[in-house]
Short mmCIF file of C-alpha atoms and ligand atoms in Angstrom, two decimals:
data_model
loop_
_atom_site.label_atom_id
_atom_site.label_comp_id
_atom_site.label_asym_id
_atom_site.label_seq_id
_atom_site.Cartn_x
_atom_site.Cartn_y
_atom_site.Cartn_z
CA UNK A 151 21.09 2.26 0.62
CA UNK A 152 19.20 3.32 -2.25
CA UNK A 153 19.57 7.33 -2.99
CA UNK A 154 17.26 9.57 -2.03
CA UNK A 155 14.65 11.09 -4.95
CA UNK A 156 15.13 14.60 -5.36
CA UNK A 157 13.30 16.68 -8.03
CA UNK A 158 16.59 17.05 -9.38
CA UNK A 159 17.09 13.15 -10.12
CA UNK A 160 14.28 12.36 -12.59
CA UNK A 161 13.68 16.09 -13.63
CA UNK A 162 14.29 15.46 -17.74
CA UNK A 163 11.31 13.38 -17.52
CA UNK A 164 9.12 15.87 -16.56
CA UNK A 165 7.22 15.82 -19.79
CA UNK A 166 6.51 12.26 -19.41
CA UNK A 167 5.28 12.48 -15.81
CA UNK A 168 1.36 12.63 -15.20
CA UNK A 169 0.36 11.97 -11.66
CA UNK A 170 1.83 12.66 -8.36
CA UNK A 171 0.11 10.76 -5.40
CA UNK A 172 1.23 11.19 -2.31
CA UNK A 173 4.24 8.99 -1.73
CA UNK A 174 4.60 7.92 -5.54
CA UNK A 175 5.18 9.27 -8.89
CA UNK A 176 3.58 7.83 -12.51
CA UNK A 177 5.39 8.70 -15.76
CA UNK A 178 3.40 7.37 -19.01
CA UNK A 179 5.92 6.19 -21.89
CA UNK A 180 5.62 5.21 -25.30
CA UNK A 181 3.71 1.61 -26.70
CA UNK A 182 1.42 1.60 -23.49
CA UNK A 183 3.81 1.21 -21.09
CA UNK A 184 3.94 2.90 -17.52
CA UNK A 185 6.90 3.66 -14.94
CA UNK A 186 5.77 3.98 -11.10
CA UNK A 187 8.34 5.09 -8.59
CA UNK A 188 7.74 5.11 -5.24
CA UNK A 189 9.31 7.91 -3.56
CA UNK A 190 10.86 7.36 0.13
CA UNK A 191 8.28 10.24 1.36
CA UNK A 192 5.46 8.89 4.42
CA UNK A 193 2.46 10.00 5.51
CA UNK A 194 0.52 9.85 8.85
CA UNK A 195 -2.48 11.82 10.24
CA UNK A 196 -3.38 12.36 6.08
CA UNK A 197 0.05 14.54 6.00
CA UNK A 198 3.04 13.73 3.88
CA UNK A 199 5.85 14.35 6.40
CA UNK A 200 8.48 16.73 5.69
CA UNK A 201 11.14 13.91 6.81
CA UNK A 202 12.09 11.00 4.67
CA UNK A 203 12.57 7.57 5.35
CA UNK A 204 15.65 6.18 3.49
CA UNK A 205 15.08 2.92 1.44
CA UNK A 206 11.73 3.25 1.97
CA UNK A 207 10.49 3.31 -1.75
CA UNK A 208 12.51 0.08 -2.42
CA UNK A 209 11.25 -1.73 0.43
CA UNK A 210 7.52 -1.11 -0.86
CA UNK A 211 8.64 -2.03 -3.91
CA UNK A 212 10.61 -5.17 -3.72
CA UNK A 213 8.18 -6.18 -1.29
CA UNK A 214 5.51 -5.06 -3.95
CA UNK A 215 7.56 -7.22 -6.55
CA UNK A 216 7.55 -10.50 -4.26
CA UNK A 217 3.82 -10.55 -3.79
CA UNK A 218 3.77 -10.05 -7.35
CA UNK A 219 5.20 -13.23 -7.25
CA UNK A 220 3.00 -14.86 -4.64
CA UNK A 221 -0.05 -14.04 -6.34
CA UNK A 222 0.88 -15.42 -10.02
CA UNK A 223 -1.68 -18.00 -9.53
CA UNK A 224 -3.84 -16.15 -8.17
CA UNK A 225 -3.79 -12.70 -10.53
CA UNK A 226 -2.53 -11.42 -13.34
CA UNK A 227 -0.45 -8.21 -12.76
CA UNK A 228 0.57 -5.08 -14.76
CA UNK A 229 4.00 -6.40 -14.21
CA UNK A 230 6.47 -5.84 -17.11
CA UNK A 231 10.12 -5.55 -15.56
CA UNK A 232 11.60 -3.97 -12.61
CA UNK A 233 15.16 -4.61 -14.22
CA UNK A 234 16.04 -1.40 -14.79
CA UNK A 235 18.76 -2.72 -17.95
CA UNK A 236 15.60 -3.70 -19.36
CA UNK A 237 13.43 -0.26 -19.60
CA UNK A 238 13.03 1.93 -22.28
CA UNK A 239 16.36 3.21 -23.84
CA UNK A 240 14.66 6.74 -22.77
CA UNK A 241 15.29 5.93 -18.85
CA UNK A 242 18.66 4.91 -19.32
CA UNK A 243 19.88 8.59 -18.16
CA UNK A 244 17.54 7.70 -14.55
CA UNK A 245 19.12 4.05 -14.23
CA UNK A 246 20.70 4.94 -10.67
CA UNK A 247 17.68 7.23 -9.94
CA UNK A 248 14.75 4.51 -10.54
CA UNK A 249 16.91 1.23 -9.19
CA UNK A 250 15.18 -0.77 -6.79
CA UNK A 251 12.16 2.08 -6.23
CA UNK A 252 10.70 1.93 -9.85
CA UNK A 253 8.51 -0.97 -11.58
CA UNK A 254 7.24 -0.95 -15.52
CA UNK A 255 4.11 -1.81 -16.03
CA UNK A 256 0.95 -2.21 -18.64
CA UNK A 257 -0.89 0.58 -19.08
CA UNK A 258 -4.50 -0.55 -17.42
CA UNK A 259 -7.96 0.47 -17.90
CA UNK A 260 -8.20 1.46 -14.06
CA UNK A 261 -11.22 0.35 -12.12
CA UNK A 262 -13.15 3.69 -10.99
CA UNK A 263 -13.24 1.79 -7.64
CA UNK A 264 -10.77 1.22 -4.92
CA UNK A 265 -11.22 -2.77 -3.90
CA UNK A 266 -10.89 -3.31 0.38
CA UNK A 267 -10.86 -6.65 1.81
CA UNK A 268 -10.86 -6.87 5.59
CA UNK A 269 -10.49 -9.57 7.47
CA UNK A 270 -10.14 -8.11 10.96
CA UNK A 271 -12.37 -4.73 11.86
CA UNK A 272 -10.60 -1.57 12.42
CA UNK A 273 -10.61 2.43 11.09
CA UNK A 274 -13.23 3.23 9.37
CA UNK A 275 -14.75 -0.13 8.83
CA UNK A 276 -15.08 -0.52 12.97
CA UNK A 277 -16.53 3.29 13.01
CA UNK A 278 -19.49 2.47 10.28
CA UNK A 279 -19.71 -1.07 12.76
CA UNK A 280 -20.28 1.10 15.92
CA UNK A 281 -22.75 3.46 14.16
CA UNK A 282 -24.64 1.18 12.23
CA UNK A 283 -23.54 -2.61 12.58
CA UNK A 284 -22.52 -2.78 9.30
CA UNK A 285 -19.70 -1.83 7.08
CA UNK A 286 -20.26 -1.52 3.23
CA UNK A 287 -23.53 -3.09 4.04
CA UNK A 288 -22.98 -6.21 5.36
CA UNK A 289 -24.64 -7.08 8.45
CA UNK A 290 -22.06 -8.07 11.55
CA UNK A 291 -22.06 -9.78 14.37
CA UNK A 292 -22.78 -8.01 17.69
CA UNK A 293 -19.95 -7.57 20.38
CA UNK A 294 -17.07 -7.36 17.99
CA UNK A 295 -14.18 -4.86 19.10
CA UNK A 296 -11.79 -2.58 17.30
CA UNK A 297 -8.88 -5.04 16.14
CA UNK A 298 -11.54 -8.34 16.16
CA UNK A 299 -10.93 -11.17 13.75
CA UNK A 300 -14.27 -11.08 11.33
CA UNK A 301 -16.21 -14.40 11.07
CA UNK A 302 -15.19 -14.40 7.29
CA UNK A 303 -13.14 -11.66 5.37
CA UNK A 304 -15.40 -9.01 3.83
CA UNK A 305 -15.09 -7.22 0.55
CA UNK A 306 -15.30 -3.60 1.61
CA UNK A 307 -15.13 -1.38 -1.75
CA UNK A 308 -14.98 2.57 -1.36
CA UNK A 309 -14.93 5.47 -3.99
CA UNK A 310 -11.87 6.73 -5.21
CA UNK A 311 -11.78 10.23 -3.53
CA UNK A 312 -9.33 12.95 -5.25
CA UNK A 313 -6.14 13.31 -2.83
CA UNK A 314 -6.86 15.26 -0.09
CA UNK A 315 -10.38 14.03 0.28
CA UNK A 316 -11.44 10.84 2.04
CA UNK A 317 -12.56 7.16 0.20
CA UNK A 318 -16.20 6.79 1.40
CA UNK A 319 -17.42 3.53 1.70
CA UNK A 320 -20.04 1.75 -0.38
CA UNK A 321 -21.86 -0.99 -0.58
CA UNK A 322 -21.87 -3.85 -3.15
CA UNK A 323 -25.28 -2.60 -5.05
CA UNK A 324 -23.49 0.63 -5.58
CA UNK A 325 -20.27 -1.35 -7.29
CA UNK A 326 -22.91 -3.52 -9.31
CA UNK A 327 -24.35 0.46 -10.46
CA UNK A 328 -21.04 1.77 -11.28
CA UNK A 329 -18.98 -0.98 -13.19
CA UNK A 330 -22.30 -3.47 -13.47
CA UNK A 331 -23.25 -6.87 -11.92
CA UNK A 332 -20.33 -9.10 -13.63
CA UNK A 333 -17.04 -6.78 -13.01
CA UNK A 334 -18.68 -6.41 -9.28
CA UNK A 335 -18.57 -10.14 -8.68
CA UNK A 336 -14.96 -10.35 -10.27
CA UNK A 337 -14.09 -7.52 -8.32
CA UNK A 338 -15.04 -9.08 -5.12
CA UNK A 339 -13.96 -12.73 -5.99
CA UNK A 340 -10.48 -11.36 -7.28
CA UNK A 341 -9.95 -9.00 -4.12
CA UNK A 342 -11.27 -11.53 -1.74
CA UNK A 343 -8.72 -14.28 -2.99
CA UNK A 344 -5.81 -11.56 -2.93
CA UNK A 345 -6.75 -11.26 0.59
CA UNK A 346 -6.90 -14.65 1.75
CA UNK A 347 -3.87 -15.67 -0.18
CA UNK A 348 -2.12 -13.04 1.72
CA UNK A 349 -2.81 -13.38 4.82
CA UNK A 350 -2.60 -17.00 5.15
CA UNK A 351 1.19 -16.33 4.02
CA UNK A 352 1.39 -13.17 6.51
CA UNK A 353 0.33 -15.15 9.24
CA UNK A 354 3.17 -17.83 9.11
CA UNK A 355 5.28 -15.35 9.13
CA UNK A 356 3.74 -13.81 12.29
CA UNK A 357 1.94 -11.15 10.76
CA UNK A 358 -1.32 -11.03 11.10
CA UNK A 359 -2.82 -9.01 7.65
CA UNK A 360 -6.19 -6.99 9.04
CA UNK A 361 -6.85 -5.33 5.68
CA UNK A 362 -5.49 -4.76 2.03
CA UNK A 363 -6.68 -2.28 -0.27
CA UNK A 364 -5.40 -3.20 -4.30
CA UNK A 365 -6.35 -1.49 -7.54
CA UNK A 366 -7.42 -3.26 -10.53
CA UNK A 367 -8.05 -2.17 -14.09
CA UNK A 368 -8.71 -4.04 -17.30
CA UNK A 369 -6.11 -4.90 -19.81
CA UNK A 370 -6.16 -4.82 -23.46
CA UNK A 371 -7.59 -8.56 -23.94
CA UNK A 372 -9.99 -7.51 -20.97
CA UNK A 373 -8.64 -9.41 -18.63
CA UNK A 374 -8.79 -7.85 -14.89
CA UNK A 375 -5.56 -7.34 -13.53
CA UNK A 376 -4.00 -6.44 -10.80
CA UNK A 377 -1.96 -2.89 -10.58
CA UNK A 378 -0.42 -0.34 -8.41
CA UNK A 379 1.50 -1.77 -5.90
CA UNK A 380 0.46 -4.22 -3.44
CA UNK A 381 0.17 -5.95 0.47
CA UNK A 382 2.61 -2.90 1.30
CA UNK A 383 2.71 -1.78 4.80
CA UNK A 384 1.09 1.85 2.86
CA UNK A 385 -2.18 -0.17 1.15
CA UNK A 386 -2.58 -2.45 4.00
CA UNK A 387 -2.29 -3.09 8.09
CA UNK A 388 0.24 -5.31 9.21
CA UNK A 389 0.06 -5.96 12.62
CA UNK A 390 2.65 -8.14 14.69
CA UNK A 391 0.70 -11.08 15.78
CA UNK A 392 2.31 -10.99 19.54
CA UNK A 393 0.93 -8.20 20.01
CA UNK A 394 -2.66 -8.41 18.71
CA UNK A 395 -5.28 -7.55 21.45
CA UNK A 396 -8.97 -6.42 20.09
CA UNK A 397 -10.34 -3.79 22.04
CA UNK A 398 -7.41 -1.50 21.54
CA UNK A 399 -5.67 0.46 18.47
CA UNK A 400 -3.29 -1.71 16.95
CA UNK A 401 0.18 -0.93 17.10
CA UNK A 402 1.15 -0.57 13.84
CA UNK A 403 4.34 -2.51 12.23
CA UNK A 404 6.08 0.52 10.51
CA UNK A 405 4.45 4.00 11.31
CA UNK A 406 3.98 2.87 15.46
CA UNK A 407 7.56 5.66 16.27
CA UNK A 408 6.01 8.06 13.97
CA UNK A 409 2.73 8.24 15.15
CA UNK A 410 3.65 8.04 19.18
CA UNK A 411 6.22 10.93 18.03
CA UNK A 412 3.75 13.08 16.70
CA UNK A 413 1.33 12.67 18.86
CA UNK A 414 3.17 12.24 22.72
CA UNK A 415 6.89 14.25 22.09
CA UNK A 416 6.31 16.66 18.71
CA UNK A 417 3.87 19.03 21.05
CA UNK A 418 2.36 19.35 16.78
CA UNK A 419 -1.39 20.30 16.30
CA UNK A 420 -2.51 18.31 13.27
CA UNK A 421 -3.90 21.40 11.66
CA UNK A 422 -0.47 22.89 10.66
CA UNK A 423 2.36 21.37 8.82
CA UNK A 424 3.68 18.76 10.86
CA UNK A 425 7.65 19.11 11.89
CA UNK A 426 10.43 17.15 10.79
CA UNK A 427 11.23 13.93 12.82
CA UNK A 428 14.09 13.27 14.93
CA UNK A 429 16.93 11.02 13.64
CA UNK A 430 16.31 8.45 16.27
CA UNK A 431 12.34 8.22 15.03
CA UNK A 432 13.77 8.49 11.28
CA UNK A 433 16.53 5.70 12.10
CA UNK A 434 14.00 3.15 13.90
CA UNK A 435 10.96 3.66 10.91
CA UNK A 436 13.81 2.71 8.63
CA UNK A 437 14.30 -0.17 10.28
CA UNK A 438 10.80 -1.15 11.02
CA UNK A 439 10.01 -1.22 7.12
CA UNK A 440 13.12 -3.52 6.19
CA UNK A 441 12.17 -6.07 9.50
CA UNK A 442 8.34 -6.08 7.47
CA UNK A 443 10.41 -7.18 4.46
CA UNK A 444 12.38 -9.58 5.23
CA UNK A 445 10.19 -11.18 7.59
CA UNK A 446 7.69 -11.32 4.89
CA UNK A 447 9.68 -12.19 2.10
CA UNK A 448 12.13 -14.91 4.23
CA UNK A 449 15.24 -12.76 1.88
CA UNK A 450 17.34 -9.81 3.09
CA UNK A 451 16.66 -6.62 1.75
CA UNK A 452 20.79 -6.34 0.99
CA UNK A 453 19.78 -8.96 -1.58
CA UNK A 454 16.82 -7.52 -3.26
CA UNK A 455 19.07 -4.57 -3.50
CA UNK A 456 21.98 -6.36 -5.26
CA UNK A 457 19.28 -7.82 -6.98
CA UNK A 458 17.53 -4.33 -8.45
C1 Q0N B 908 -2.95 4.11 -12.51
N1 Q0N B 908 -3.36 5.01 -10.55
C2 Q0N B 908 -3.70 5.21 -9.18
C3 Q0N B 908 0.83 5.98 -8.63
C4 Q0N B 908 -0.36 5.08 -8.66
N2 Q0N B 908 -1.22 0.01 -14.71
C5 Q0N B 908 -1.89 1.18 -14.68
N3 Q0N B 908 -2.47 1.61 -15.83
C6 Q0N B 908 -3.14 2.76 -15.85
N4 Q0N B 908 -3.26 3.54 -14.80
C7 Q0N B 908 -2.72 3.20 -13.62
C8 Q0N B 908 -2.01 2.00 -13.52
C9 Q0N B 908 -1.43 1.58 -12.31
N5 Q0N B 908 -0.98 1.26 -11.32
C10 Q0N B 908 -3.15 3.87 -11.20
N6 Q0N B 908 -3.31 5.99 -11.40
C11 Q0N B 908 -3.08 5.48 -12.61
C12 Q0N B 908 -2.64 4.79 -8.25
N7 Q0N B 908 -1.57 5.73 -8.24
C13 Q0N B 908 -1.48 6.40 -7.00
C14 Q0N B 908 -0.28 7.27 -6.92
O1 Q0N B 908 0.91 6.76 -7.46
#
């Protein structure tokens, strides 16, 4: 099991760090080079819960690390090592702290928009549907439910929105006005061929992929490339194909215990700071987000662990 990240563990790099999302940290280092760590911290109802979910930084992060993989035809990615005997004589102090939850990357020229390709309709996309039979602009079917298969996958780009506040969709003309009419077609191309890479291998392994949500930026050659981290069960919905049935909510693969907690057992109101979970709801999360991996990935997570 990988430790836990307390603000003790990587608190001599405080002067390096500069941005805290909500379940990850970003530390900028010398010669252009970045260190993400994903924290084992998770979020539902737009709260960060109070209860963390051991290992579950490395699992979004190995699994990160094999799409990485996946994908090398398909993108290039900010990618520089996850080998932690290979960072920055600097992090060397951290090496216990940052194994198996922490990539290095290539600093980026980030995209100021955040790149959504659906290929089933859900969430917000299926709420713009209802109101308006469209979603980013692009005209729909009739009759399709919450949790339908789309007649094509859809590039579905929304504004980045500060934390706390909500992405709000937008439509390709409004890409085209922000990053102009070439980076909007890359953008699209690139995002939709993430997408249908992914979910063609997602679906073999009985997971159906209903929507992905990746960051690119520009690298120093200006060559768009794919960042953050990726076709996680936090920047996309995984839903187990046995038990896909449009018309409903979706159960979801790794936050379904969390959510029917909350909602059916916690007696919690949303508008206060939610309570800590149970260890039984802690214990079967835990378990949920290693089953994603290795039924994704084909390896065991012991091994990506060894591995790290
Ligand atoms: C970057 N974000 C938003 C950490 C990530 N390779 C890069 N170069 C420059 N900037 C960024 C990256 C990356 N990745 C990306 N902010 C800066 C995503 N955050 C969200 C919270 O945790």
């Amino acid at each position: 099991m990988t430790r836990p990240l307390t603000t003790g563990s990587l608190a001599g790099l405080e002067h390096r760090h500069v941005h805290s999302g909500k379940v990850r940290e970003l530390y900028a280092l010398d010669d252009g080079l970045l260190l993400m760590v994903a924290s084992d911290r998770i979020s539902a109802f737009d709260w960060v819960l109070p209860t963390e979910i051991p290992d579950k930084g490395a699992v979004l992060t190995g699994l990160t690390l094999w799409w990485f993989e996946q994908l090398a035809d398909v993108v290039p990615t900010h990618l520089v090592t996850a080998s932690v005997d290979d960072y920055p004589a600097e992090l060397a102090p951290y090496a216990d702290a940052l194994r198996g939850r922490s990539m290095l990357c290539r600093r980026l020229s980030m995209v100021d928009v955040e790149c959504v390709a659906r290929g089933y309709l859900t969430g917000g996309g299926y709420q713009d549907y209802r109101k308006t039979g469209k979603v980013c602009g692009i005209e729909l079917p009739t009759g399709l439910l919450d949790g339908s298969r789309l007649p094509e996958p859809i590039f579905t780009p929304t504004t980045k929105a500060p934390v706390g506040q909500h992405d709000e969709a937008i439509d390709f003309a409004a890409v085209v006005t922000k990053v102009g009419a070439a980076q909007a077609e890359q953008l699209r191309a690139i995002t939709l061929a993430i997408y249908e890479s992914a979910a063609a291998i997602a679906e073999k392994a009985g997971i159906l992929l209903a929507d992905t949500k990746v960051e690119l930026g520009v690298d120093d050659s200006g060559v768009l490339t794919l960042g953050d981290e990726v076709l996680t069960p936090d920047s996309s919905r995984f839903w187990p194909v046995d038990q896909w049935e449009p018309g409903r909510q979706q159960p979801s693969y790794d936050k379904q215990y969390v959510r029917d907690w909350l909602q059916h057992d916690s007696g919690w109101d949303r508008a206060s700071a939610p309570p800590a979970l149970p260890d039984d709801v802690v214990e079967r999360t835990q378990a949920k987000y290693v089953e994603a991996y290795e039924r994704l990935t084909g390896r065991t997570f012991t091994d990506y662990l060894r591995s790290a």
